[in-house]
mmCIF file of C-alpha atoms and ligand atoms in Angstrom:
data_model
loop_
_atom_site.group_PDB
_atom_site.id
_atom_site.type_symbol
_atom_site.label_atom_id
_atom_site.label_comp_id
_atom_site.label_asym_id
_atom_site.label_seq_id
_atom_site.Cartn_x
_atom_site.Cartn_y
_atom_site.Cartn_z
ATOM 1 C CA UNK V 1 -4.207 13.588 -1.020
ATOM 2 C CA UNK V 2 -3.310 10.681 1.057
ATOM 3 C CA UNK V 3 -3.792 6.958 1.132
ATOM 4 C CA UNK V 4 -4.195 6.066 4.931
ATOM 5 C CA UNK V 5 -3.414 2.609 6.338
ATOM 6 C CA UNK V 6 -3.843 1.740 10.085
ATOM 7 C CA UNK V 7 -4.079 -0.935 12.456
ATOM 8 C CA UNK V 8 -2.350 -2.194 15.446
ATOM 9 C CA UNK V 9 1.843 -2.294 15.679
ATOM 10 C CA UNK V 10 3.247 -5.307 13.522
ATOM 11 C CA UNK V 11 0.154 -5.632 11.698
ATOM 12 C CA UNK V 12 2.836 -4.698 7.965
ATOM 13 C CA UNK V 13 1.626 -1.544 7.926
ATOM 14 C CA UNK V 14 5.438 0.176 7.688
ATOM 15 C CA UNK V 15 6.229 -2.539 4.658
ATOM 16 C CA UNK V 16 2.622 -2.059 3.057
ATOM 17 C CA UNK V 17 2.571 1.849 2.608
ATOM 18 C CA UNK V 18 6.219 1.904 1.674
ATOM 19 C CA UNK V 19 5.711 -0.567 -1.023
ATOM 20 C CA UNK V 20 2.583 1.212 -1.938
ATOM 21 C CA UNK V 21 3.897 4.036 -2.098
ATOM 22 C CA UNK V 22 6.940 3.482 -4.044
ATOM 23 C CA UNK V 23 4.230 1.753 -6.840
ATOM 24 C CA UNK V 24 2.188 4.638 -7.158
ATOM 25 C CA UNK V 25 4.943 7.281 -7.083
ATOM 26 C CA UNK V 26 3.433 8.547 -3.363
ATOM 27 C CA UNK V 27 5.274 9.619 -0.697
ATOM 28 C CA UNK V 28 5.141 7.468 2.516
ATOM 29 C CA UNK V 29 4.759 8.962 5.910
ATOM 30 C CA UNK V 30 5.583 6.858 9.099
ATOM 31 C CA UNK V 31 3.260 9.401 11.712
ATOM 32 C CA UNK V 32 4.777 6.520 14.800
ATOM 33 C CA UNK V 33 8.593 7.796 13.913
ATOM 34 C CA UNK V 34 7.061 11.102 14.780
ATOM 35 C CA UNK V 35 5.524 9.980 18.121
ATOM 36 C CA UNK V 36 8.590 7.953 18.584
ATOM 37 C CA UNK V 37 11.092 11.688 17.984
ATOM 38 C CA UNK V 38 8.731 12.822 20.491
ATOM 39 C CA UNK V 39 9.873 10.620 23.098
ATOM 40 C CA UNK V 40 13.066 9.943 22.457
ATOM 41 C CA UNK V 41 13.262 14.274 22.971
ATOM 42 C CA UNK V 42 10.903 13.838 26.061
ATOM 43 C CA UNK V 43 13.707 11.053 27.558
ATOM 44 C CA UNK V 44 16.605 13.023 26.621
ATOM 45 C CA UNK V 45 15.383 15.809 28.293
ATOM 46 C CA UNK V 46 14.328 14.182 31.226
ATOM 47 C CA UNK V 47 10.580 14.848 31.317
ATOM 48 C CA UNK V 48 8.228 12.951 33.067
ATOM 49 C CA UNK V 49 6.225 10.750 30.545
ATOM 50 C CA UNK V 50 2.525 11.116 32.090
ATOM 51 C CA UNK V 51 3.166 15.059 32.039
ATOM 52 C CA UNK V 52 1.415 16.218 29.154
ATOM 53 C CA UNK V 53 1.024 19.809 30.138
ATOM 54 C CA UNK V 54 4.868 19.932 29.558
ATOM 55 C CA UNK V 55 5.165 16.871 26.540
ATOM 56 C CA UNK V 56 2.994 19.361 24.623
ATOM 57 C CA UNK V 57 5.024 22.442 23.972
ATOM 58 C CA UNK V 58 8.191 20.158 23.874
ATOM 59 C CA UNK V 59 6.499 18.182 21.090
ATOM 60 C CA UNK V 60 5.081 21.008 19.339
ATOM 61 C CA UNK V 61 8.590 23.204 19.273
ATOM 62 C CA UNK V 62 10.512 20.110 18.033
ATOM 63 C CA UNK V 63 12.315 20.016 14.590
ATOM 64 C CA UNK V 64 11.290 16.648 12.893
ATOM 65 C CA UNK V 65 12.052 15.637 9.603
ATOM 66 C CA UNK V 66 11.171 12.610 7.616
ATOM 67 C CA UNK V 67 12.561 11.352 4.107
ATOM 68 C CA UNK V 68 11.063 7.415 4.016
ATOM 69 C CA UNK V 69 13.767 6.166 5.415
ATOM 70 C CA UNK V 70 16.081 8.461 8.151
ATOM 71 C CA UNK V 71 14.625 9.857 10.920
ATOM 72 C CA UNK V 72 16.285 13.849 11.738
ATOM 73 C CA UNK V 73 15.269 15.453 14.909
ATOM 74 C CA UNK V 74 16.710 18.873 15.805
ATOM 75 C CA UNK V 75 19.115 17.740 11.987
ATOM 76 C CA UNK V 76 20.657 14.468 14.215
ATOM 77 C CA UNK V 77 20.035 11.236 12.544
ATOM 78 C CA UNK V 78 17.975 9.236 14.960
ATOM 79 C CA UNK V 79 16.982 6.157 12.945
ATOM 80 C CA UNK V 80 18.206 3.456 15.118
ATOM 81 C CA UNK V 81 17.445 5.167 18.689
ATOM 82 C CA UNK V 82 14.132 5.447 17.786
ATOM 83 C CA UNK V 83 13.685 1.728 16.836
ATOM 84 C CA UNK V 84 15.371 1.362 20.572
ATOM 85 C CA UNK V 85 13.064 -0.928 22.917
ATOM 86 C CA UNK V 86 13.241 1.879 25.637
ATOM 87 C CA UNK V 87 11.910 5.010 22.759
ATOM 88 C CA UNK V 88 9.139 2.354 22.369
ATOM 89 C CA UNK V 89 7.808 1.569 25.361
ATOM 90 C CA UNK V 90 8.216 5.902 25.599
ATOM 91 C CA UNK V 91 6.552 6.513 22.266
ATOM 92 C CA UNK V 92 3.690 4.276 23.644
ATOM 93 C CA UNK V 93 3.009 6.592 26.879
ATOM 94 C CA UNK V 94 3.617 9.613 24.897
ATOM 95 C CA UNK V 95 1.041 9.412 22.526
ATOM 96 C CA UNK V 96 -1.742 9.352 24.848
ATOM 97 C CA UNK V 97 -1.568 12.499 25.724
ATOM 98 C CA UNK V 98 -3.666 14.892 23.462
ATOM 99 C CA UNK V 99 -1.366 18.050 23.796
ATOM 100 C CA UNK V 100 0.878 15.724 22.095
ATOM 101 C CA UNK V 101 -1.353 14.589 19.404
ATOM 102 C CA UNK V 102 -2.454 17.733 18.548
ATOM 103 C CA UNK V 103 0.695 18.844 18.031
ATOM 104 C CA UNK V 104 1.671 16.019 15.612
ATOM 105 C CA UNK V 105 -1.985 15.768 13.764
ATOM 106 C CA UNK V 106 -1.313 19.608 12.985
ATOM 107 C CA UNK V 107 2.274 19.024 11.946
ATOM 108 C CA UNK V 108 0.763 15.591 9.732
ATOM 109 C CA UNK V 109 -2.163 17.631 8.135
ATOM 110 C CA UNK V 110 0.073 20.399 6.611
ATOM 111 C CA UNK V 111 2.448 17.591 4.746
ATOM 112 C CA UNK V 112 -0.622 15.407 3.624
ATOM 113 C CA UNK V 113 -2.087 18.804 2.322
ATOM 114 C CA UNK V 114 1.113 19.253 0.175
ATOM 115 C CA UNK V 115 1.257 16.704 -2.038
ATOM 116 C CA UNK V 116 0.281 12.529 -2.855
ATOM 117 C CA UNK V 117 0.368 10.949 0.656
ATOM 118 C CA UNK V 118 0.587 7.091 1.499
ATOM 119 C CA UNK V 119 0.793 7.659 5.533
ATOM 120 C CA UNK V 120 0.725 4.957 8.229
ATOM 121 C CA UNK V 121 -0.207 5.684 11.926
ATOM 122 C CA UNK V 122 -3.281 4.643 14.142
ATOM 123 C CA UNK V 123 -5.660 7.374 13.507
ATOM 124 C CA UNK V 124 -4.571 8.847 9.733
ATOM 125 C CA UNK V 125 -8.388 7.693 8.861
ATOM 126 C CA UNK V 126 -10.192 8.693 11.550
ATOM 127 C CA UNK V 127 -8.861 12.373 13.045
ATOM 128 C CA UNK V 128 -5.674 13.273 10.652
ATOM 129 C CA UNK V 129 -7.662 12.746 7.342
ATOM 130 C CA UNK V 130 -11.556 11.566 7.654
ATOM 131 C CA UNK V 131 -11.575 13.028 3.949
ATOM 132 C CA UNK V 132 -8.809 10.349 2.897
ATOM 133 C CA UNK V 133 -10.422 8.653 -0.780
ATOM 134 C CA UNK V 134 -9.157 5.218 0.505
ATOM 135 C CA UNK V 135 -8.698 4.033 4.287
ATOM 136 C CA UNK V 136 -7.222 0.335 4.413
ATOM 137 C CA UNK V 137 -7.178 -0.755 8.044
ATOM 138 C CA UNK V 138 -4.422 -3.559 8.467
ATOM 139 C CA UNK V 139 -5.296 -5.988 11.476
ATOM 140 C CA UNK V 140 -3.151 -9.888 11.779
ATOM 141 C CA UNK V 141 -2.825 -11.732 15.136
ATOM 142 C CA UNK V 142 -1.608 -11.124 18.136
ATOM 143 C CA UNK V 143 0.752 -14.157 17.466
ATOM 144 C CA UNK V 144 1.430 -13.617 14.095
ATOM 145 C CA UNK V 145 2.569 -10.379 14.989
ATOM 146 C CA UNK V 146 4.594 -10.940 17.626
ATOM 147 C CA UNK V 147 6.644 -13.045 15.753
ATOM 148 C CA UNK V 148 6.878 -10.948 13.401
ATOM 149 C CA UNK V 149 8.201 -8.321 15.503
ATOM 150 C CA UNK V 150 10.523 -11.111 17.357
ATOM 151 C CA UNK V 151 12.193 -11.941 14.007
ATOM 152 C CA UNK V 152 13.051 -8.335 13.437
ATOM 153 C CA UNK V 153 14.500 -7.634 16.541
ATOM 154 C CA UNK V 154 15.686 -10.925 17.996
ATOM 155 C CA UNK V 155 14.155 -10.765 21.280
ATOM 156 C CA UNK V 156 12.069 -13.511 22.649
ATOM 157 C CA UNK V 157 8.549 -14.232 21.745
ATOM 158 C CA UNK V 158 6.849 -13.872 24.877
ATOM 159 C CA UNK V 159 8.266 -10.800 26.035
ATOM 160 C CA UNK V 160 7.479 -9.287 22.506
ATOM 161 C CA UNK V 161 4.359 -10.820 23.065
ATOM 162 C CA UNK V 162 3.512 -9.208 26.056
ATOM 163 C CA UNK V 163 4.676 -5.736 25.101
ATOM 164 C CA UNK V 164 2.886 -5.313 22.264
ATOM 165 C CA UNK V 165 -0.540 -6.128 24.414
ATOM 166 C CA UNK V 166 0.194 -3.613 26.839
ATOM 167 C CA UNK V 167 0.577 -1.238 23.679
ATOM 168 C CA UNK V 168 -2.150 -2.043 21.992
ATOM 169 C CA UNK V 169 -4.613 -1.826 25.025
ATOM 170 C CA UNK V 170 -3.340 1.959 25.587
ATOM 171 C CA UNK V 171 -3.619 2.719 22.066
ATOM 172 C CA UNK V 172 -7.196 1.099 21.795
ATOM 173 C CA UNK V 173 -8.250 2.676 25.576
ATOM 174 C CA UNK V 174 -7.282 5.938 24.661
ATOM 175 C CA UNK V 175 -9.750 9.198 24.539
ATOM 176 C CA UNK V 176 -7.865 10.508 21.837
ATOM 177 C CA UNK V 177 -7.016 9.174 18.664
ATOM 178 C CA UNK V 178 -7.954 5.885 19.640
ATOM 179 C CA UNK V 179 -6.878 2.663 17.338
ATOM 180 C CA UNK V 180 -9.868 2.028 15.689
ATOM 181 C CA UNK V 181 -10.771 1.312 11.881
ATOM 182 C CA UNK V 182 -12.928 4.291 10.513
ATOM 183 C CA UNK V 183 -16.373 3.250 9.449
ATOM 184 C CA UNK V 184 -15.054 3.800 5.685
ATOM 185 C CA UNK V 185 -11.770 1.583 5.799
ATOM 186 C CA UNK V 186 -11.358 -1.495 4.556
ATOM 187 C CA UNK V 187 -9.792 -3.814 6.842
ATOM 188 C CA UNK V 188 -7.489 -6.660 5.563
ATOM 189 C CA UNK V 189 -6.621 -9.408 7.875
ATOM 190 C CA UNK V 190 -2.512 -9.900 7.139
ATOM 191 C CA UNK V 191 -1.695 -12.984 9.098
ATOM 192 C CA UNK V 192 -1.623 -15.444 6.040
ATOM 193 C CA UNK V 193 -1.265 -13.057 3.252
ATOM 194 C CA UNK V 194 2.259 -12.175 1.860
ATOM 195 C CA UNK V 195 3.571 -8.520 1.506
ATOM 196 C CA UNK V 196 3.134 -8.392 -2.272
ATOM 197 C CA UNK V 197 -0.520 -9.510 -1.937
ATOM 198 C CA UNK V 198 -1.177 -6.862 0.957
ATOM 199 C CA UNK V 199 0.572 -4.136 -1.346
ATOM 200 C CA UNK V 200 -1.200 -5.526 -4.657
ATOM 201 C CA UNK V 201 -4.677 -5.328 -2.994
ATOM 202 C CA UNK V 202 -4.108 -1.935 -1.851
ATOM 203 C CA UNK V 203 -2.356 -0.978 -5.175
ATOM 204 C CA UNK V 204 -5.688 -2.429 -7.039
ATOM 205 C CA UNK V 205 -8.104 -0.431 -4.621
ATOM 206 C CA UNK V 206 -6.393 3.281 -5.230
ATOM 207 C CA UNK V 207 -6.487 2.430 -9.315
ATOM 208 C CA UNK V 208 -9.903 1.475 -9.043
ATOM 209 C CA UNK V 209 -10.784 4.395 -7.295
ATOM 210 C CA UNK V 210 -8.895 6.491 -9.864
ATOM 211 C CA UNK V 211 -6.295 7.732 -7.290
ATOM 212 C CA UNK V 212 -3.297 7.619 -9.303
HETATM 213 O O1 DC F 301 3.788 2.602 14.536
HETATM 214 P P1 DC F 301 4.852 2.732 15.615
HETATM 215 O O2 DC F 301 5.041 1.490 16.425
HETATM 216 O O3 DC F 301 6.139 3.261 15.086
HETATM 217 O O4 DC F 301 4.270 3.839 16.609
HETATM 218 C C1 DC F 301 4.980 4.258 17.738
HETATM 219 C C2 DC F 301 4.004 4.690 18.827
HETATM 220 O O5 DC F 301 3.284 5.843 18.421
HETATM 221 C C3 DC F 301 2.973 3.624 19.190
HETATM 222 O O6 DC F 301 2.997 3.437 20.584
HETATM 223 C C4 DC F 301 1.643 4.193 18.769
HETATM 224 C C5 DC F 301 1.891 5.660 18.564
HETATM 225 N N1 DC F 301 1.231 6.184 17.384
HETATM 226 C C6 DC F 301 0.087 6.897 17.562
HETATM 227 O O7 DC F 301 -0.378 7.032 18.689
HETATM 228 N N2 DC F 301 -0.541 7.454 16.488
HETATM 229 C C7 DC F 301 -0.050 7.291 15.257
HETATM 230 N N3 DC F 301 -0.668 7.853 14.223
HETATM 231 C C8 DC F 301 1.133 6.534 15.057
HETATM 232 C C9 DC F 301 1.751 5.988 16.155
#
């Protein structure tokens, strides 16, 4: 069973399903460290980023393993490369491609089959799991975000600023798995809400729902 939370990049959704999930005794799947293993493999071996025909096979024979925290591809821990600003601009162009999203919807559907799910991505509530018993989509400024995302990696505003558009406009323009809020999620604006009052909400909606 899985909890799904979506919504743009910087929006708390990495903070709000880990905290969620450590409440409710879930485990929490990041789907973007898989896109982001994806390209960091795709970089490394020197394949052309708008090539899906080849990104697809690469991404689908690739050995990626998750435990909250780490990130293993191929067994090499590559938590901080994938956090890199280069793996996300990659991660970004990767993920459009639907050889590559099949691949990692497939791989994402056989762990959220296995066992108490709270997973964060773009499309967890509308192509990974339509069936999920509670969809929260996370939304918050562009500004708010931005900052956000400035004070965790120390670069400047505006630059952050205009990344993350470019991002979001190719996740939203997408034909596949398009950023969007399924027609059952409930969307929660984060920009003036704290982290515990995100998590509690969500916390409140899976008990009332009888998910835990
Ligand atoms: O959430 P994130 O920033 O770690 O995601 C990295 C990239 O992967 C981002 O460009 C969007 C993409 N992504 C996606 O297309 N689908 C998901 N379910 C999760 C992430």
């Amino acid at each position: 069973m899985v909890i799904a939370i979506d919504g743009p990049a910087g929006a708390g959704k990495s903070s709000v399903a880990r905290a969620v999930a450590a409440e409710l005794g879930f485990t929490y799947l990041d789907s973007g460290a898989m896109y982001r293993c994806v390209a960091l493999a795709a970089v490394e071996a020197g394949v052309d980023l708008d090539d899906g025909a080849t990104l697809g096979p690469l991404a689908g024979g690739l050995e990626i393993e998750l435990d909250g925290r780490r990130a293993l591809l191929g067994g090499r821990d590559v938590t901080p490369q994938i956090r890199g600003r280069d793996v996300t601009a990659a991660a970004s162009r990767v993920s459009v491609h639907p050889e590559v999203r099949e691949a990692m919807v497939a791989r994402q559907r056989q762990l959220v089959a296995a066992g108490n799910y709270v997973a964060e991505g773009r499309d967890i509530g509308t192509v990974v799991s339509p069936e999920a018993p509670l969809k929260v989509f996370l939304t918050a400024s562009d500004e708010e975000r931005a900052h956000r995302r400035a004070a965790e990696t120390g670069d400047d505003f505006e630059s952050v600023l205009d990344a993350q558009r470019r991002r979001d406009a190719r996740d939203t323009a997408r034909e596949h798995g398009a950023l969007r809020a399924a027609e059952d999620a409930v969307e929660l604006d984060t920009s003036s809400m704290s982290l515990e009052e995100v998590t509690g909400r969500v916390v409140a909606m899976a008990r009332q729902r009888g998910l835990t």
